[in-house]
mmCIF file of C-alpha atoms in Angstrom:
data_model
loop_
_atom_site.group_PDB
_atom_site.id
_atom_site.type_symbol
_atom_site.label_atom_id
_atom_site.label_comp_id
_atom_site.label_asym_id
_atom_site.label_seq_id
_atom_site.Cartn_x
_atom_site.Cartn_y
_atom_site.Cartn_z
ATOM 1 C CA MET D 1 9.538 161.040 97.309
ATOM 2 C CA SER D 2 9.586 161.546 100.936
ATOM 3 C CA SER D 3 12.303 163.359 102.799
ATOM 4 C CA ALA D 4 13.402 160.280 104.259
ATOM 5 C CA THR D 5 13.456 158.012 101.243
ATOM 6 C CA ALA D 6 15.474 160.577 99.913
ATOM 7 C CA SER D 7 17.806 161.027 102.537
ATOM 8 C CA TRP D 8 18.529 157.092 102.598
ATOM 9 C CA ARG D 9 19.145 157.072 98.784
ATOM 10 C CA ARG D 10 21.759 159.868 99.230
ATOM 11 C CA LEU D 11 23.706 158.070 102.128
ATOM 12 C CA ALA D 12 23.516 155.011 99.820
ATOM 13 C CA LEU D 13 24.915 156.429 96.884
ATOM 14 C CA ALA D 14 27.615 158.248 99.162
ATOM 15 C CA CYS D 15 28.644 154.833 100.655
ATOM 16 C CA THR D 16 28.884 153.316 97.328
ATOM 17 C CA ALA D 17 31.024 156.218 95.904
ATOM 18 C CA LEU D 18 33.294 156.108 99.304
ATOM 19 C CA ALA D 19 33.571 152.046 98.776
ATOM 20 C CA ALA D 20 34.523 152.695 95.223
ATOM 21 C CA ALA D 21 37.174 155.269 96.082
ATOM 22 C CA ALA D 22 38.618 153.255 98.789
ATOM 23 C CA ALA D 23 39.138 150.395 96.507
ATOM 24 C CA GLY D 24 40.969 152.161 94.136
ATOM 25 C CA ALA D 25 43.200 153.737 96.605
ATOM 26 C CA GLY D 26 44.096 150.568 98.386
ATOM 27 C CA VAL D 27 42.185 151.456 101.895
ATOM 28 C CA LEU D 28 41.841 148.234 104.194
ATOM 29 C CA TRP D 29 38.386 148.083 105.653
ATOM 30 C CA PRO D 30 38.248 145.963 109.110
ATOM 31 C CA ALA D 31 36.580 142.634 108.689
ATOM 32 C CA LEU D 32 33.106 142.484 109.140
ATOM 33 C CA PRO D 33 31.299 139.987 111.369
ATOM 34 C CA GLY D 34 29.857 136.832 109.744
ATOM 35 C CA LEU D 35 31.775 137.290 106.372
ATOM 36 C CA GLY D 36 34.579 134.630 107.189
ATOM 37 C CA GLY D 37 36.664 137.673 108.755
ATOM 38 C CA VAL D 38 38.172 137.926 112.398
ATOM 39 C CA GLU D 39 35.226 136.955 114.023
ATOM 40 C CA ALA D 40 35.720 133.295 112.705
ATOM 41 C CA ALA D 41 39.016 132.838 114.281
ATOM 42 C CA GLY D 42 39.434 130.664 117.323
ATOM 43 C CA PRO D 43 41.215 131.685 120.997
ATOM 44 C CA VAL D 44 44.305 132.159 119.999
ATOM 45 C CA LEU D 45 43.924 134.329 117.205
ATOM 46 C CA GLN D 46 41.126 136.165 118.905
ATOM 47 C CA GLN D 47 43.315 136.984 121.656
ATOM 48 C CA ALA D 48 45.483 138.488 119.190
ATOM 49 C CA ARG D 49 43.233 140.609 117.737
ATOM 50 C CA LEU D 50 41.951 141.990 120.978
ATOM 51 C CA ASN D 51 45.594 142.695 122.097
ATOM 52 C CA GLY D 52 45.890 144.440 118.679
ATOM 53 C CA VAL D 53 49.374 142.540 117.752
ATOM 54 C CA LEU D 54 49.965 139.394 116.217
ATOM 55 C CA HIS D 55 53.277 137.682 117.544
ATOM 56 C CA VAL D 56 54.812 135.610 114.690
ATOM 57 C CA ALA D 57 58.158 133.763 114.926
ATOM 58 C CA LEU D 58 59.502 133.063 111.474
ATOM 59 C CA ARG D 59 62.575 132.064 109.874
ATOM 60 C CA SER D 60 65.664 134.398 110.077
ATOM 61 C CA TYR D 61 69.043 134.490 109.057
ATOM 62 C CA ALA D 62 71.908 136.913 108.489
ATOM 63 C CA ARG D 63 72.882 137.861 104.870
ATOM 64 C CA PRO D 64 76.039 137.278 103.357
ATOM 65 C CA SER D 65 78.823 139.978 104.364
ATOM 66 C CA LEU D 66 82.439 140.938 104.531
ATOM 67 C CA PRO D 67 84.764 138.331 106.463
ATOM 68 C CA GLY D 68 84.942 139.785 110.032
ATOM 69 C CA HIS D 69 81.941 141.861 109.644
ATOM 70 C CA PRO D 70 78.795 139.705 110.318
ATOM 71 C CA LEU D 71 75.239 141.210 109.985
ATOM 72 C CA PRO D 72 72.739 140.381 112.508
ATOM 73 C CA PRO D 73 69.911 138.078 111.148
ATOM 74 C CA GLU D 74 66.968 139.409 109.319
ATOM 75 C CA SER D 75 63.465 137.830 108.600
ATOM 76 C CA ASP D 76 63.079 135.642 105.665
ATOM 77 C CA VAL D 77 61.412 137.876 103.107
ATOM 78 C CA TYR D 78 59.046 134.960 101.936
ATOM 79 C CA ASP D 79 57.861 134.508 105.675
ATOM 80 C CA ARG D 80 57.534 138.097 106.254
ATOM 81 C CA ALA D 81 55.511 138.686 103.421
ATOM 82 C CA LEU D 82 52.951 135.747 104.593
ATOM 83 C CA ALA D 83 53.215 137.534 108.240
ATOM 84 C CA ASP D 84 52.241 140.948 107.102
ATOM 85 C CA TRP D 85 49.257 139.445 105.034
ATOM 86 C CA LEU D 86 47.947 137.287 108.133
ATOM 87 C CA GLY D 87 48.205 140.459 110.188
ATOM 88 C CA ARG D 88 46.513 142.559 107.764
ATOM 89 C CA GLU D 89 43.784 139.798 107.426
ATOM 90 C CA LEU D 90 43.228 139.535 111.241
ATOM 91 C CA GLY D 91 43.203 143.289 111.337
ATOM 92 C CA THR D 92 46.262 143.776 113.761
ATOM 93 C CA ARG D 93 49.917 144.672 113.724
ATOM 94 C CA VAL D 94 52.938 142.178 113.138
ATOM 95 C CA SER D 95 55.354 141.761 115.682
ATOM 96 C CA ILE D 96 58.364 139.543 114.973
ATOM 97 C CA THR D 97 59.216 137.275 118.008
ATOM 98 C CA PRO D 98 61.232 134.461 119.525
ATOM 99 C CA GLU D 99 59.063 131.422 119.270
ATOM 100 C CA SER D 100 58.863 131.050 122.762
ATOM 101 C CA ASP D 101 56.583 134.174 122.814
ATOM 102 C CA ALA D 102 54.742 133.564 119.451
ATOM 103 C CA ASP D 103 51.145 133.266 118.552
ATOM 104 C CA LEU D 104 52.117 131.599 115.207
ATOM 105 C CA VAL D 105 55.308 129.718 114.419
ATOM 106 C CA LEU D 106 55.978 129.924 110.383
ATOM 107 C CA GLU D 107 58.602 126.880 110.179
ATOM 108 C CA GLY D 108 58.356 125.788 106.788
ATOM 109 C CA MET D 109 58.336 122.171 106.207
ATOM 110 C CA SER D 110 59.890 120.176 109.329
ATOM 111 C CA SER D 111 63.362 118.841 108.602
ATOM 112 C CA LEU D 112 62.378 116.045 111.541
ATOM 113 C CA ASP D 113 60.307 113.051 110.853
ATOM 114 C CA GLY D 114 58.694 112.794 114.324
ATOM 115 C CA PRO D 115 55.014 112.554 115.069
ATOM 116 C CA SER D 116 53.081 115.662 113.560
ATOM 117 C CA GLU D 117 50.775 117.455 115.914
ATOM 118 C CA PRO D 118 47.700 118.185 113.398
ATOM 119 C CA ASP D 119 45.931 119.930 116.346
ATOM 120 C CA ARG D 120 48.582 122.542 116.436
ATOM 121 C CA GLN D 121 49.082 123.258 112.601
ATOM 122 C CA THR D 122 46.964 124.436 109.726
ATOM 123 C CA GLY D 123 47.302 121.464 107.712
ATOM 124 C CA GLY D 124 47.759 123.332 104.652
ATOM 125 C CA SER D 125 51.201 124.277 102.953
ATOM 126 C CA TYR D 126 51.991 127.900 102.312
ATOM 127 C CA MET D 127 55.264 127.227 100.355
ATOM 128 C CA PRO D 128 55.747 126.020 96.791
ATOM 129 C CA GLN D 129 55.599 122.423 96.535
ATOM 130 C CA THR D 130 58.144 121.481 93.952
ATOM 131 C CA LEU D 131 62.246 121.113 94.182
ATOM 132 C CA GLN D 132 65.082 120.755 91.698
ATOM 133 C CA LEU D 133 68.499 119.333 92.187
ATOM 134 C CA LEU D 134 71.488 121.005 91.126
ATOM 135 C CA VAL D 135 74.791 118.926 90.280
ATOM 136 C CA LEU D 136 78.107 120.026 88.784
ATOM 137 C CA LYS D 137 78.061 119.176 85.193
ATOM 138 C CA GLN D 138 81.211 116.872 85.447
ATOM 139 C CA GLN D 139 79.546 115.053 88.194
ATOM 140 C CA ALA D 140 76.086 114.761 86.704
ATOM 141 C CA SER D 141 76.447 111.074 85.031
ATOM 142 C CA ARG D 142 77.743 110.006 88.733
ATOM 143 C CA TRP D 143 74.602 110.742 90.498
ATOM 144 C CA SER D 144 72.325 110.465 87.503
ATOM 145 C CA ARG D 145 70.019 107.444 89.262
ATOM 146 C CA HIS D 146 69.369 109.659 92.067
ATOM 147 C CA ALA D 147 67.781 112.113 89.544
ATOM 148 C CA PRO D 148 64.002 112.516 89.661
ATOM 149 C CA GLY D 149 62.283 110.983 86.602
ATOM 150 C CA HIS D 150 65.481 108.430 86.207
ATOM 151 C CA TRP D 151 64.169 104.744 86.559
ATOM 152 C CA ALA D 152 66.313 103.975 89.683
ATOM 153 C CA SER D 153 64.718 106.929 91.776
ATOM 154 C CA TRP D 154 61.811 105.251 91.978
ATOM 155 C CA LEU D 155 63.507 102.256 93.623
ATOM 156 C CA PRO D 156 65.570 103.930 96.520
ATOM 157 C CA HIS D 157 66.757 100.218 97.766
ATOM 158 C CA VAL D 158 68.134 99.263 94.583
ATOM 159 C CA ALA D 159 69.601 103.002 94.128
ATOM 160 C CA GLN D 160 71.488 102.903 97.369
ATOM 161 C CA LYS D 161 72.603 99.265 97.647
ATOM 162 C CA ASN D 162 75.494 99.238 95.592
ATOM 163 C CA ALA D 163 76.597 103.049 95.209
ATOM 164 C CA PRO D 164 77.326 106.006 97.466
ATOM 165 C CA GLN D 165 74.464 108.305 98.803
ATOM 166 C CA PRO D 166 74.951 111.772 97.501
ATOM 167 C CA THR D 167 74.485 114.567 99.899
ATOM 168 C CA ALA D 168 72.170 117.378 99.383
ATOM 169 C CA CYS D 169 72.508 121.203 100.744
ATOM 170 C CA VAL D 170 68.885 122.401 101.655
ATOM 171 C CA ALA D 171 67.751 125.288 103.468
ATOM 172 C CA ARG D 172 65.966 124.909 106.751
ATOM 173 C CA GLY D 173 62.198 124.546 106.143
ATOM 174 C CA GLN D 174 62.415 124.083 102.286
ATOM 175 C CA ALA D 175 61.773 120.139 102.555
ATOM 176 C CA SER D 176 61.713 117.413 105.008
ATOM 177 C CA ALA D 177 64.148 115.003 105.230
ATOM 178 C CA ARG D 178 61.790 112.247 104.224
ATOM 179 C CA THR D 179 61.419 113.958 101.014
ATOM 180 C CA LEU D 180 65.128 113.899 100.156
ATOM 181 C CA GLN D 181 65.638 110.459 101.522
ATOM 182 C CA ALA D 182 63.095 109.098 99.047
ATOM 183 C CA GLN D 183 65.111 110.055 96.609
ATOM 184 C CA GLY D 184 68.029 108.511 97.687
ATOM 185 C CA LEU D 185 69.737 111.621 99.202
ATOM 186 C CA HIS D 186 71.215 112.261 102.629
ATOM 187 C CA PRO D 187 70.273 115.905 103.796
ATOM 188 C CA LEU D 188 72.423 118.456 104.986
ATOM 189 C CA PHE D 189 70.129 121.183 106.619
ATOM 190 C CA ALA D 190 71.655 124.997 106.368
ATOM 191 C CA PRO D 191 69.882 127.988 108.240
ATOM 192 C CA SER D 192 68.712 129.260 104.803
ATOM 193 C CA SER D 193 69.033 129.102 101.160
ATOM 194 C CA ILE D 194 71.968 131.048 100.487
ATOM 195 C CA HIS D 195 73.685 129.265 103.498
ATOM 196 C CA ALA D 196 72.814 126.102 101.129
ATOM 197 C CA VAL D 197 74.079 127.761 98.242
ATOM 198 C CA SER D 198 77.492 128.668 100.068
ATOM 199 C CA ASP D 199 77.667 125.092 101.288
ATOM 200 C CA PHE D 200 77.188 123.841 97.798
ATOM 201 C CA LEU D 201 79.724 126.166 96.244
ATOM 202 C CA ALA D 202 82.317 125.455 98.929
ATOM 203 C CA GLY D 203 81.949 121.358 98.064
ATOM 204 C CA ARG D 204 80.275 120.339 101.480
ATOM 205 C CA CYS D 205 77.896 118.336 99.260
ATOM 206 C CA HIS D 206 77.055 116.866 96.106
ATOM 207 C CA VAL D 207 73.890 118.646 95.145
ATOM 208 C CA LEU D 208 71.879 121.237 95.853
ATOM 209 C CA ALA D 209 68.143 121.279 96.595
ATOM 210 C CA GLU D 210 65.998 124.216 95.679
ATOM 211 C CA SER D 211 62.574 125.776 93.950
ATOM 212 C CA PRO D 212 62.960 125.246 90.100
ATOM 213 C CA GLU D 213 62.712 129.123 90.101
ATOM 214 C CA VAL D 214 66.004 129.850 92.261
ATOM 215 C CA ILE D 215 68.002 127.412 90.398
ATOM 216 C CA ALA D 216 66.625 128.799 87.000
ATOM 217 C CA ARG D 217 67.697 132.133 88.334
ATOM 218 C CA LEU D 218 71.096 131.284 89.411
ATOM 219 C CA LEU D 219 72.027 129.310 86.276
ATOM 220 C CA GLN D 220 71.106 132.611 84.226
ATOM 221 C CA GLN D 221 74.567 134.073 85.798
ATOM 222 C CA ASP D 222 77.910 133.342 83.723
ATOM 223 C CA SER D 223 79.514 132.120 86.990
ATOM 224 C CA TRP D 224 76.987 129.088 87.670
ATOM 225 C CA ARG D 225 78.141 127.719 83.723
ATOM 226 C CA PHE D 226 79.773 124.925 85.295
ATOM 227 C CA TYR D 227 76.194 123.422 86.844
ATOM 228 C CA ALA D 228 73.360 121.936 85.688
ATOM 229 C CA PRO D 229 69.715 120.532 86.820
ATOM 230 C CA LEU D 230 69.844 116.896 87.687
ATOM 231 C CA GLY D 231 66.945 115.309 86.438
ATOM 232 C CA SER D 232 63.338 117.015 86.496
ATOM 233 C CA ARG D 233 61.587 118.902 88.928
ATOM 234 C CA PHE D 234 59.711 116.594 91.877
ATOM 235 C CA ARG D 235 57.051 117.113 94.190
ATOM 236 C CA ILE D 236 57.057 117.690 97.791
ATOM 237 C CA SER D 237 54.713 115.417 99.715
ATOM 238 C CA ASP D 238 55.116 117.005 102.881
ATOM 239 C CA GLN D 239 53.401 120.280 103.846
ATOM 240 C CA ALA D 240 54.976 123.766 105.323
ATOM 241 C CA HIS D 241 52.864 124.172 108.722
ATOM 242 C CA ILE D 242 51.846 126.934 110.377
ATOM 243 C CA ARG D 243 52.355 126.266 113.930
ATOM 244 C CA LEU D 244 49.755 127.299 116.538
ATOM 245 C CA SER D 245 50.942 128.183 120.327
ATOM 246 C CA ARG D 246 48.606 125.597 121.235
ATOM 247 C CA ALA D 247 45.672 123.229 120.199
ATOM 248 C CA ASP D 248 42.870 125.717 118.579
ATOM 249 C CA ALA D 249 41.175 123.984 115.691
ATOM 250 C CA GLN D 250 39.111 126.907 114.881
ATOM 251 C CA SER D 251 42.308 129.249 114.394
ATOM 252 C CA ALA D 252 43.851 126.532 112.342
ATOM 253 C CA ARG D 253 40.876 126.762 109.865
ATOM 254 C CA TRP D 254 40.790 130.397 109.647
ATOM 255 C CA LEU D 255 44.717 130.169 108.970
ATOM 256 C CA ARG D 256 44.083 127.412 106.156
ATOM 257 C CA ASN D 257 41.124 130.269 104.695
ATOM 258 C CA ALA D 258 43.707 132.901 104.981
ATOM 259 C CA VAL D 259 46.791 131.244 103.106
ATOM 260 C CA GLN D 260 44.364 130.560 100.367
ATOM 261 C CA ARG D 261 43.158 134.140 99.907
ATOM 262 C CA TRP D 262 47.089 135.031 100.076
ATOM 263 C CA GLN D 263 47.446 132.592 97.233
ATOM 264 C CA ARG D 264 44.418 133.822 95.261
ATOM 265 C CA SER D 265 45.314 137.377 95.620
ATOM 266 C CA GLY D 266 48.824 136.945 93.659
ATOM 267 C CA LEU D 267 50.770 138.218 96.743
ATOM 268 C CA GLN D 268 51.903 134.593 97.086
ATOM 269 C CA GLN D 269 53.147 134.629 93.905
ATOM 270 C CA ARG D 270 54.673 138.289 94.261
ATOM 271 C CA ALA D 271 56.537 136.937 97.650
ATOM 272 C CA GLN D 272 57.983 134.122 95.717
ATOM 273 C CA ASP D 273 59.231 136.151 93.298
ATOM 274 C CA ASN D 274 60.980 138.290 95.512
ATOM 275 C CA ARG D 275 62.474 135.666 97.110
ATOM 276 C CA VAL D 276 63.992 134.249 93.877
ATOM 277 C CA SER D 277 65.227 137.948 93.262
ATOM 278 C CA THR D 278 67.061 137.894 96.960
ATOM 279 C CA ILE D 279 68.493 134.905 96.823
ATOM 280 C CA ALA D 280 70.043 135.769 93.208
ATOM 281 C CA LEU D 281 71.204 138.817 94.855
ATOM 282 C CA GLU D 282 73.025 137.295 97.687
ATOM 283 C CA ALA D 283 74.834 134.739 95.763
ATOM 284 C CA THR D 284 75.995 137.554 93.713
ATOM 285 C CA LEU D 285 77.736 138.900 96.775
ATOM 286 C CA LEU D 286 79.087 135.577 97.539
ATOM 287 C CA GLU D 287 81.168 136.052 94.311
ATOM 288 C CA ASP D 288 82.178 139.261 95.374
ATOM 289 C CA GLY D 289 83.921 137.873 98.369
ATOM 290 C CA ALA D 290 81.203 137.681 100.994
ATOM 291 C CA ILE D 291 80.647 135.079 103.230
ATOM 292 C CA CYS D 292 77.689 133.416 105.540
ATOM 293 C CA HIS D 293 78.771 133.671 108.845
#
């Protein structure tokens, strides 16, 4: 064996060992050209990469606090988890900025029913696609015809003709007005899920619309024994868009692929579990006398 061949073999073995060690230690290698990484991104994301920072606007809200002592807004834990993933995939740090300065806006599902802007959006949802309704047990029979799975819920015009329309507390970005109106509900949007929970507990709406996982966690607490799910879970037809600062179809495709990788990695499920735990904790703060400012 020639000395050159031996040298190349030793180099190959060394690279293999380093790659294995890096994988075990969780080291993040930069994306390589031509392998679906940052080189496939469009102008908006390429510019962010060149600047070394991805500016992201996301949902934020103030956590429950004692009366007279409001806390500053903090990032939504689910949106922040996705923002961090996108920065990692792009090979940049992430800066949370106002919408006017952002490269990307993680806005969830639009509460408005105006015309969409497909050129500025990923077209792929980054949020769970199901909702559950929660109601006071003593009011369940009153609103049962609006329960998903009830025959009348498939005929909103019949359900609403001779019956009052129940109001539904729901977090901004969690569902569109169209989704809830299809169930014969009148949506009342709140800044966050815990704000929607607070409004529901205060009697400002008839039902709470949330993810089934959040509903299930809340019902595990003894203080929620007076509430019950209304009907079965139902799918959301709309998608939670990531809006780009300007039209960029190539960056939109890159984002769709990055979100799919996030979902397959198991980190989306981890972010969802963290979101459920966070809302449950914030709900206990409400029970202890904290309020949503």
